[in-house]
Amino acid sequence: RLDGSAADVHGEASALRALGPATRVELPGGVQAWSVTDPGLVRRLLVHPRVSKDAHQHWPALLNGDVPADWPLRVWVDIRTVQTAYGSDHSRLRRPLVPAFAARRVRALAPWIESTTATLLDDLAGAAAAAPDGILDLRAHFASQLPWLTVTALLGLPEDMHDGFHRINDTVFSTNLTAEQAAAVTAEAAPLLRDLLALKSEHPADDIASALVDAHREGLLSEQELADSIWMVLGAGYGTTANLLDHAVVNLLTLPAQLELATSGRVGWDQVVEETLRHQAPVANFMMRFPTEDLFDEMTGLTFSQGDALVINYAAVGRDPGVHGADADHFDITRPTVRDHLAFGHGPNYCLGAELARLEGRIALSALFTRYPDLELAVAPDRLTPLPSIIANGHQEIPVRLEGKPDRWA
């Protein structure tokens, strides 16, 4: 059974990988699925024309009523977005989002990201001065702030709506919620979204929310697809990049020799970003996919039955020893296979925001360690608490001192 509190994502992933390329598991809430851990099998499934992401067409357990309406993870199959669409629906839902993440537009964001990063780094000094013992939470003040400000700017979310959307977005990734808690999150989200869509209908702008509203007005998106796409952009653009920055910082502060390679310029920050994506996939598990017919995989000898639920275990894939060697569990920015990961998916399901996340990572990490070269974790790495999510792979807090002390982690 997968641990909904995600206390040991990689220990669990390693155990599953030892059981074979894919293993039957029980998800939080008692739902049965396969956990797919083999990189080659994952690649084949992600491009297979007979593997769907649409539970409402291709998951018999849902269609037959075997999945409870109050299943805590049900939001991940009920949402109607590019992440849960199949065939022509996938192309239709992806189309309005593509312009915002075009390479030219992403590159043009670099000065804004650099300026925003500099402002956040300025603010860190004040936060540390006001904090007891000079210890501040780097995730709250920096690692999550930069991605949040970036994606909300792209989306066109007014500043006075940030707090409400931020609270909902953080909560929805938790996979240890009770059914009542999950229902409360859904209820709170509805009026927030209604207000945003009303604003964008009356005052359109050059942003993703307005583009989605236009697509809805033109009949390209249903009302639910419009609403769910807003939440999808926020979640995908914010939480994943926050987890990337989170783990990069923790690994570099834990391994000074690796940090010195990056800060000296001997290894590029792009290598740091890629090795972090491999070593700590920001999305540990992605739910779900469903064969539209019985599917035999010749390479593994496995057969998936029509309608089986498949969970892609990116945490396990990134540390596969067959791809990355016997030391795959180690963080090494000089590793020759740093780019051979699937953290952003593969094929037609490759993440639209991949290059934006990479850009934010390179800019933020370089600026952080240039500005605060003596940055230090305030606790030992094994005392950091993971997010309670089998989906989002990050820490709840990253306590740091901007100026390290000799008694490291005493």
Tab-separated table of C-alpha atoms in Angstrom:
chain	number	residue	atom	x	y	z
A	1	ARG	CA	0.000	0.000	0.000
A	2	LEU	CA	1.380	3.427	-0.920
A	3	ASP	CA	1.873	5.672	2.088
A	4	GLY	CA	-0.357	8.737	1.695
A	5	SER	CA	1.855	10.728	4.045
A	6	ALA	CA	4.863	10.071	1.765
A	7	ALA	CA	7.222	9.615	4.706
A	8	ASP	CA	9.791	7.765	2.564
A	9	VAL	CA	9.101	8.258	-1.143
A	10	HIS	CA	12.416	6.830	-2.320
A	11	GLY	CA	12.480	3.914	0.081
A	12	GLU	CA	9.041	2.969	-1.188
A	13	ALA	CA	10.092	3.492	-4.813
A	14	SER	CA	13.154	1.284	-4.351
A	15	ALA	CA	11.077	-1.493	-2.825
A	16	LEU	CA	8.593	-1.327	-5.693
A	17	ARG	CA	11.354	-1.321	-8.299
A	18	ALA	CA	12.783	-4.495	-6.736
A	19	LEU	CA	9.449	-6.223	-7.345
A	20	GLY	CA	9.600	-5.704	-11.096
A	21	PRO	CA	8.943	-3.171	-13.877
A	22	ALA	CA	5.390	-2.659	-12.602
A	23	THR	CA	3.725	-3.846	-9.408
A	24	ARG	CA	0.162	-3.904	-8.175
A	25	VAL	CA	-0.370	-1.481	-5.289
A	26	GLU	CA	-3.149	-0.052	-3.177
A	27	LEU	CA	-3.483	3.727	-3.319
A	28	PRO	CA	-4.567	5.815	-0.318
A	29	GLY	CA	-8.289	5.271	0.036
A	30	GLY	CA	-8.149	1.613	-0.959
A	31	VAL	CA	-8.129	1.953	-4.769
A	32	GLN	CA	-6.140	-0.674	-6.700
A	33	ALA	CA	-3.574	0.276	-9.348
A	34	TRP	CA	-0.229	-0.599	-10.927
A	35	SER	CA	2.895	1.341	-9.964
A	36	VAL	CA	5.105	1.498	-13.069
A	37	THR	CA	8.783	1.944	-12.194
A	38	ASP	CA	10.811	0.840	-15.243
A	39	PRO	CA	12.024	3.746	-17.451
A	40	GLY	CA	11.698	1.837	-20.711
A	41	LEU	CA	8.189	0.665	-19.894
A	42	VAL	CA	7.208	4.176	-18.840
A	43	ARG	CA	8.429	5.604	-22.159
A	44	ARG	CA	6.446	3.010	-24.094
A	45	LEU	CA	3.282	3.614	-22.098
A	46	LEU	CA	3.523	7.402	-22.423
A	47	VAL	CA	3.508	7.223	-26.222
A	48	HIS	CA	1.233	4.215	-26.700
A	49	PRO	CA	-1.875	5.148	-28.708
A	50	ARG	CA	-3.995	2.719	-26.691
A	51	VAL	CA	-3.155	4.168	-23.282
A	52	SER	CA	-5.573	6.863	-22.110
A	53	LYS	CA	-5.514	9.430	-19.308
A	54	ASP	CA	-9.301	9.833	-19.340
A	55	ALA	CA	-10.809	7.972	-16.395
A	56	HIS	CA	-14.316	8.954	-17.430
A	57	GLN	CA	-13.947	7.046	-20.684
A	58	HIS	CA	-11.564	4.245	-19.822
A	59	TRP	CA	-11.562	3.363	-16.116
A	60	PRO	CA	-14.259	0.732	-15.468
A	61	ALA	CA	-13.834	1.002	-11.704
A	62	LEU	CA	-14.969	4.627	-11.916
A	63	LEU	CA	-17.682	4.055	-14.507
A	64	ASN	CA	-19.133	1.119	-12.539
A	65	GLY	CA	-19.287	3.091	-9.299
A	66	ASP	CA	-16.566	1.076	-7.569
A	67	VAL	CA	-14.583	4.239	-6.815
A	68	PRO	CA	-16.308	6.070	-3.947
A	69	ALA	CA	-17.501	9.596	-4.603
A	70	ASP	CA	-15.586	10.661	-1.504
A	71	TRP	CA	-12.316	8.961	-2.474
A	72	PRO	CA	-9.702	11.469	-1.237
A	73	LEU	CA	-7.730	11.350	-4.513
A	74	ARG	CA	-10.749	11.581	-6.770
A	75	VAL	CA	-9.945	15.147	-7.806
A	76	TRP	CA	-6.983	13.772	-9.772
A	77	VAL	CA	-9.283	11.799	-12.077
A	78	ASP	CA	-12.317	14.077	-12.022
A	79	ILE	CA	-10.483	17.137	-13.354
A	80	ARG	CA	-10.930	17.803	-17.076
A	81	THR	CA	-7.621	19.178	-18.336
A	82	VAL	CA	-4.849	18.367	-20.771
A	83	GLN	CA	-3.434	16.138	-17.994
A	84	THR	CA	-6.495	13.864	-18.045
A	85	ALA	CA	-7.485	14.056	-21.720
A	86	TYR	CA	-7.148	11.451	-24.471
A	87	GLY	CA	-6.831	11.661	-28.238
A	88	SER	CA	-8.300	14.734	-29.909
A	89	ASP	CA	-9.398	16.112	-26.541
A	90	HIS	CA	-5.749	16.282	-25.475
A	91	SER	CA	-4.845	18.388	-28.518
A	92	ARG	CA	-7.890	20.624	-28.044
A	93	LEU	CA	-7.149	21.339	-24.395
A	94	ARG	CA	-3.440	21.855	-25.004
A	95	ARG	CA	-3.895	24.347	-27.849
A	96	PRO	CA	-4.877	27.478	-25.827
A	97	LEU	CA	-1.876	26.988	-23.514
A	98	VAL	CA	0.855	26.562	-26.115
A	99	PRO	CA	1.485	30.263	-26.946
A	100	ALA	CA	2.252	31.169	-23.318
A	101	PHE	CA	5.050	28.596	-23.175
A	102	ALA	CA	6.585	29.111	-26.609
A	103	ALA	CA	10.388	29.205	-26.473
A	104	ARG	CA	10.625	32.851	-27.526
A	105	ARG	CA	8.130	33.944	-24.894
A	106	VAL	CA	9.852	31.934	-22.169
A	107	ARG	CA	13.253	33.436	-23.026
A	108	ALA	CA	11.734	36.904	-22.881
A	109	LEU	CA	10.761	36.248	-19.254
A	110	ALA	CA	14.399	35.975	-18.133
A	111	PRO	CA	14.833	39.676	-17.127
A	112	TRP	CA	11.581	39.591	-15.150
A	113	ILE	CA	12.621	36.379	-13.371
A	114	GLU	CA	16.049	37.842	-12.588
A	115	SER	CA	14.498	41.016	-11.167
A	116	THR	CA	11.935	39.110	-9.101
A	117	THR	CA	14.653	36.793	-7.808
A	118	ALA	CA	16.779	39.758	-6.742
A	119	THR	CA	13.839	41.275	-4.857
A	120	LEU	CA	13.124	38.016	-3.042
A	121	LEU	CA	16.791	37.670	-2.097
A	122	ASP	CA	16.766	41.220	-0.728
A	123	ASP	CA	13.750	40.299	1.386
A	124	LEU	CA	15.518	37.261	2.843
A	125	ALA	CA	17.891	39.436	4.839
A	126	GLY	CA	15.013	41.209	6.536
A	127	ALA	CA	13.192	37.954	7.215
A	128	ALA	CA	16.310	36.443	8.774
A	129	ALA	CA	16.884	39.519	10.934
A	130	ALA	CA	13.335	39.259	12.274
A	131	ALA	CA	13.442	35.491	12.835
A	132	PRO	CA	14.453	33.788	16.100
A	133	ASP	CA	18.111	32.771	15.920
A	134	GLY	CA	18.193	34.105	12.365
A	135	ILE	CA	16.549	30.906	11.067
A	136	LEU	CA	14.066	31.287	8.231
A	137	ASP	CA	12.121	28.913	6.015
A	138	LEU	CA	13.732	29.109	2.590
A	139	ARG	CA	10.904	27.199	0.942
A	140	ALA	CA	8.274	29.677	2.100
A	141	HIS	CA	10.384	32.774	1.467
A	142	PHE	CA	12.111	31.804	-1.766
A	143	ALA	CA	11.795	28.314	-3.285
A	144	SER	CA	8.013	28.503	-3.504
A	145	GLN	CA	7.714	32.273	-3.884
A	146	LEU	CA	9.533	32.640	-7.201
A	147	PRO	CA	7.495	29.958	-9.033
A	148	TRP	CA	4.287	31.274	-7.502
A	149	LEU	CA	4.926	34.851	-8.599
A	150	THR	CA	5.966	33.643	-12.050
A	151	VAL	CA	2.959	31.449	-12.744
A	152	THR	CA	0.453	33.915	-11.299
A	153	ALA	CA	1.920	36.642	-13.523
A	154	LEU	CA	1.539	34.385	-16.564
A	155	LEU	CA	-1.954	33.402	-15.523
A	156	GLY	CA	-2.982	36.979	-14.786
A	157	LEU	CA	-4.047	36.360	-11.185
A	158	PRO	CA	-4.616	39.649	-9.338
A	159	GLU	CA	-2.532	40.095	-6.201
A	160	ASP	CA	-5.578	40.353	-3.940
A	161	MET	CA	-6.549	36.810	-4.978
A	162	HIS	CA	-3.137	35.255	-4.310
A	163	ASP	CA	-3.705	34.109	-0.728
A	164	GLY	CA	-6.892	32.166	-1.428
A	165	PHE	CA	-5.577	30.446	-4.535
A	166	HIS	CA	-2.260	29.712	-2.835
A	167	ARG	CA	-3.952	28.034	0.127
A	168	ILE	CA	-6.139	25.834	-2.080
A	169	ASN	CA	-3.289	24.914	-4.393
A	170	ASP	CA	-1.062	23.789	-1.511
A	171	THR	CA	-3.825	21.726	0.059
A	172	VAL	CA	-4.999	19.897	-3.061
A	173	PHE	CA	-1.647	18.107	-3.439
A	174	SER	CA	-1.937	16.509	0.006
A	175	THR	CA	-2.806	12.841	-0.295
A	176	ASN	CA	-3.480	12.203	3.368
A	177	LEU	CA	-6.680	14.273	3.540
A	178	THR	CA	-9.912	12.797	4.842
A	179	ALA	CA	-12.900	12.765	2.506
A	180	GLU	CA	-14.389	15.664	4.483
A	181	GLN	CA	-11.209	17.719	4.143
A	182	ALA	CA	-11.048	17.064	0.400
A	183	ALA	CA	-14.680	18.148	0.007
A	184	ALA	CA	-14.008	21.345	1.971
A	185	VAL	CA	-11.138	22.229	-0.370
A	186	THR	CA	-13.404	21.805	-3.395
A	187	ALA	CA	-16.096	23.973	-1.823
A	188	GLU	CA	-13.630	26.759	-1.020
A	189	ALA	CA	-12.160	26.695	-4.524
A	190	ALA	CA	-15.423	27.348	-6.378
A	191	PRO	CA	-16.077	30.999	-5.388
A	192	LEU	CA	-12.419	31.933	-5.867
A	193	LEU	CA	-12.491	30.661	-9.402
A	194	ARG	CA	-15.850	32.245	-10.154
A	195	ASP	CA	-14.502	35.679	-9.209
A	196	LEU	CA	-11.380	35.262	-11.350
A	197	LEU	CA	-13.310	34.147	-14.430
A	198	ALA	CA	-15.772	37.011	-14.058
A	199	LEU	CA	-12.885	39.458	-13.913
A	200	LYS	CA	-11.202	38.018	-17.014
A	201	SER	CA	-14.492	38.016	-18.925
A	202	GLU	CA	-15.013	41.706	-18.200
A	203	HIS	CA	-11.366	42.798	-18.417
A	204	PRO	CA	-9.374	40.460	-20.688
A	205	ALA	CA	-5.603	40.848	-20.871
A	206	ASP	CA	-2.573	39.190	-22.423
A	207	ASP	CA	-2.487	36.278	-19.987
A	208	ILE	CA	-3.327	32.583	-19.808
A	209	ALA	CA	-6.593	33.026	-17.916
A	210	SER	CA	-7.914	35.384	-20.582
A	211	ALA	CA	-6.828	33.002	-23.343
A	212	LEU	CA	-8.701	30.178	-21.648
A	213	VAL	CA	-11.788	32.354	-21.221
A	214	ASP	CA	-11.632	33.183	-24.936
A	215	ALA	CA	-11.353	29.490	-25.797
A	216	HIS	CA	-14.420	28.797	-23.666
A	217	ARG	CA	-16.333	31.637	-25.328
A	218	GLU	CA	-15.468	30.176	-28.733
A	219	GLY	CA	-16.768	26.764	-27.689
A	220	LEU	CA	-13.351	25.077	-27.509
A	221	LEU	CA	-13.535	24.425	-23.754
A	222	SER	CA	-16.441	23.423	-21.567
A	223	GLU	CA	-17.119	25.333	-18.362
A	224	GLN	CA	-15.504	22.592	-16.288
A	225	GLU	CA	-12.502	22.375	-18.621
A	226	LEU	CA	-12.019	26.120	-18.306
A	227	ALA	CA	-12.128	26.032	-14.510
A	228	ASP	CA	-9.967	22.942	-14.161
A	229	SER	CA	-7.366	24.273	-16.607
A	230	ILE	CA	-6.868	27.328	-14.405
A	231	TRP	CA	-6.090	25.123	-11.421
A	232	MET	CA	-3.899	22.873	-13.531
A	233	VAL	CA	-1.739	25.784	-14.722
A	234	LEU	CA	-1.299	26.986	-11.147
A	235	GLY	CA	-0.436	23.565	-9.769
A	236	ALA	CA	1.876	22.518	-12.577
A	237	GLY	CA	3.623	25.874	-12.824
A	238	TYR	CA	4.064	26.475	-9.117
A	239	GLY	CA	4.415	23.329	-7.051
A	240	THR	CA	6.698	21.409	-9.387
A	241	THR	CA	9.231	24.230	-9.752
A	242	ALA	CA	9.099	24.917	-6.017
A	243	ASN	CA	10.017	21.268	-5.435
A	244	LEU	CA	12.849	21.523	-7.964
A	245	LEU	CA	14.367	24.528	-6.170
A	246	ASP	CA	13.704	22.951	-2.776
A	247	HIS	CA	15.611	19.751	-3.512
A	248	ALA	CA	18.417	21.483	-5.399
A	249	VAL	CA	19.116	23.728	-2.400
A	250	VAL	CA	18.939	20.881	0.105
A	251	ASN	CA	21.244	18.647	-1.926
A	252	LEU	CA	23.802	21.391	-2.532
A	253	LEU	CA	23.855	22.446	1.124
A	254	THR	CA	24.188	18.815	2.176
A	255	LEU	CA	27.054	18.141	-0.240
A	256	PRO	CA	29.529	21.062	-0.146
A	257	ALA	CA	31.776	19.514	-2.799
A	258	GLN	CA	28.862	19.509	-5.251
A	259	LEU	CA	28.044	23.112	-4.376
A	260	GLU	CA	31.647	24.160	-4.959
A	261	LEU	CA	31.596	22.599	-8.420
A	262	ALA	CA	28.613	24.765	-9.320
A	263	THR	CA	29.654	28.029	-7.689
A	264	SER	CA	33.164	27.796	-9.155
A	265	GLY	CA	31.735	27.472	-12.634
A	266	ARG	CA	33.329	24.089	-13.261
A	267	VAL	CA	29.843	22.611	-13.676
A	268	GLY	CA	26.967	24.643	-15.081
A	269	TRP	CA	23.768	25.403	-13.220
A	270	ASP	CA	21.907	23.630	-16.005
A	271	GLN	CA	23.611	20.416	-14.832
A	272	VAL	CA	22.452	21.108	-11.273
A	273	VAL	CA	18.882	21.524	-12.471
A	274	GLU	CA	18.916	18.335	-14.538
A	275	GLU	CA	20.492	16.199	-11.822
A	276	THR	CA	17.920	17.495	-9.329
A	277	LEU	CA	15.105	16.587	-11.713
A	278	ARG	CA	16.564	13.093	-12.040
A	279	HIS	CA	17.433	12.549	-8.390
A	280	GLN	CA	14.295	14.106	-6.897
A	281	ALA	CA	11.516	14.116	-9.482
A	282	PRO	CA	9.237	17.035	-8.455
A	283	VAL	CA	6.225	14.816	-9.198
A	284	ALA	CA	6.851	11.501	-7.477
A	285	ASN	CA	3.784	9.704	-8.855
A	286	PHE	CA	1.478	10.765	-11.682
A	287	MET	CA	-2.098	9.523	-11.737
A	288	MET	CA	-3.381	7.853	-13.820
A	289	ARG	CA	-3.386	6.073	-17.198
A	290	PHE	CA	-5.659	3.319	-18.513
A	291	PRO	CA	-5.157	0.813	-21.343
A	292	THR	CA	-8.118	1.028	-23.733
A	293	GLU	CA	-7.611	-2.664	-24.567
A	294	ASP	CA	-5.582	-5.524	-23.101
A	295	LEU	CA	-1.957	-4.508	-23.530
A	296	PHE	CA	1.007	-6.908	-23.678
A	297	ASP	CA	4.477	-5.390	-23.318
A	298	GLU	CA	7.005	-7.591	-25.110
A	299	MET	CA	10.045	-6.115	-23.375
A	300	THR	CA	8.842	-6.949	-19.858
A	301	GLY	CA	6.388	-9.766	-20.536
A	302	LEU	CA	3.710	-7.921	-18.552
A	303	THR	CA	0.063	-7.754	-19.571
A	304	PHE	CA	-2.122	-4.867	-18.450
A	305	SER	CA	-5.834	-5.506	-18.730
A	306	GLN	CA	-8.195	-3.060	-20.354
A	307	GLY	CA	-9.088	-0.397	-17.802
A	308	ASP	CA	-6.306	-1.155	-15.316
A	309	ALA	CA	-5.199	1.978	-13.456
A	310	LEU	CA	-1.519	2.765	-14.063
A	311	VAL	CA	0.442	5.135	-11.837
A	312	ILE	CA	3.737	6.390	-13.291
A	313	ASN	CA	6.326	6.303	-10.498
A	314	TYR	CA	8.732	9.061	-11.561
A	315	ALA	CA	10.595	8.868	-8.250
A	316	ALA	CA	11.595	5.298	-9.053
A	317	VAL	CA	12.300	5.994	-12.732
A	318	GLY	CA	14.819	8.752	-11.947
A	319	ARG	CA	16.944	6.464	-9.795
A	320	ASP	CA	16.895	3.379	-11.963
A	321	PRO	CA	20.358	1.729	-11.642
A	322	GLY	CA	20.063	0.239	-15.116
A	323	VAL	CA	20.153	3.759	-16.546
A	324	HIS	CA	22.179	5.683	-13.971
A	325	GLY	CA	24.453	3.056	-12.444
A	326	ALA	CA	24.831	1.498	-9.022
A	327	ASP	CA	25.137	4.958	-7.424
A	328	ALA	CA	21.801	6.182	-8.826
A	329	ASP	CA	20.658	7.157	-5.314
A	330	HIS	CA	23.546	9.648	-5.038
A	331	PHE	CA	23.292	13.279	-6.136
A	332	ASP	CA	26.107	13.977	-8.584
A	333	ILE	CA	25.980	16.967	-10.931
A	334	THR	CA	28.875	15.538	-12.981
A	335	ARG	CA	26.892	12.388	-13.764
A	336	PRO	CA	26.887	11.736	-17.536
A	337	THR	CA	23.222	10.691	-17.465
A	338	VAL	CA	21.833	13.791	-15.717
A	339	ARG	CA	19.626	14.604	-18.729
A	340	ASP	CA	18.362	11.072	-19.152
A	341	HIS	CA	15.296	11.485	-16.971
A	342	LEU	CA	11.527	11.629	-17.452
A	343	ALA	CA	10.672	14.243	-14.842
A	344	PHE	CA	8.780	16.302	-17.442
A	345	GLY	CA	7.110	13.315	-19.077
A	346	HIS	CA	7.708	12.051	-22.602
A	347	GLY	CA	6.287	12.287	-26.096
A	348	PRO	CA	2.959	14.103	-26.617
A	349	ASN	CA	2.562	14.407	-22.847
A	350	TYR	CA	5.824	16.312	-22.371
A	351	CYS	CA	5.315	19.206	-19.941
A	352	LEU	CA	4.564	22.535	-21.623
A	353	GLY	CA	6.309	24.429	-18.842
A	354	ALA	CA	9.541	22.406	-18.847
A	355	GLU	CA	11.761	25.135	-20.252
A	356	LEU	CA	10.258	27.761	-17.969
A	357	ALA	CA	11.004	25.570	-14.935
A	358	ARG	CA	14.576	25.063	-16.142
A	359	LEU	CA	15.029	28.807	-16.663
A	360	GLU	CA	13.716	29.606	-13.183
A	361	GLY	CA	15.980	26.946	-11.711
A	362	ARG	CA	19.164	28.234	-13.361
A	363	ILE	CA	18.478	31.860	-12.495
A	364	ALA	CA	17.292	31.268	-8.935
A	365	LEU	CA	20.047	28.885	-7.845
A	366	SER	CA	22.884	30.930	-9.331
A	367	ALA	CA	21.564	34.123	-7.751
A	368	LEU	CA	20.871	32.530	-4.354
A	369	PHE	CA	24.359	31.099	-3.864
A	370	THR	CA	26.053	34.188	-5.284
A	371	ARG	CA	24.168	36.440	-2.893
A	372	TYR	CA	24.433	34.146	0.147
A	373	PRO	CA	27.601	32.031	-0.245
A	374	ASP	CA	27.520	31.041	3.453
A	375	LEU	CA	23.942	29.771	3.357
A	376	GLU	CA	23.537	26.773	5.682
A	377	LEU	CA	20.823	24.313	6.596
A	378	ALA	CA	19.758	24.932	10.186
A	379	VAL	CA	18.888	21.269	10.762
A	380	ALA	CA	20.319	17.983	9.547
A	381	PRO	CA	18.799	16.891	6.217
A	382	ASP	CA	17.192	13.808	7.769
A	383	ARG	CA	15.157	16.097	10.027
A	384	LEU	CA	13.413	17.790	7.115
A	385	THR	CA	9.750	16.769	6.825
A	386	PRO	CA	8.426	15.726	3.414
A	387	LEU	CA	5.210	17.092	1.981
A	388	PRO	CA	2.342	14.711	2.833
A	389	SER	CA	1.815	13.758	-0.800
A	390	ILE	CA	2.535	10.773	-3.017
A	391	ILE	CA	2.304	13.249	-5.911
A	392	ALA	CA	4.281	16.361	-4.946
A	393	ASN	CA	7.842	15.582	-3.863
A	394	GLY	CA	9.206	18.344	-1.651
A	395	HIS	CA	9.679	19.467	1.952
A	396	GLN	CA	7.235	21.249	4.208
A	397	GLU	CA	9.971	23.635	5.361
A	398	ILE	CA	13.665	24.275	4.711
A	399	PRO	CA	15.094	25.979	7.832
A	400	VAL	CA	18.288	27.847	6.934
A	401	ARG	CA	20.689	30.482	8.194
A	402	LEU	CA	21.939	32.975	5.660
A	403	GLU	CA	25.324	32.891	7.370
A	404	GLY	CA	26.367	29.414	8.440
A	405	LYS	CA	27.738	28.564	11.832
A	406	PRO	CA	30.730	26.325	12.639
A	407	ASP	CA	28.558	23.921	14.643
A	408	ARG	CA	26.829	22.579	11.557
A	409	TRP	CA	23.559	20.779	12.473
A	410	ALA	CA	24.560	20.607	16.117
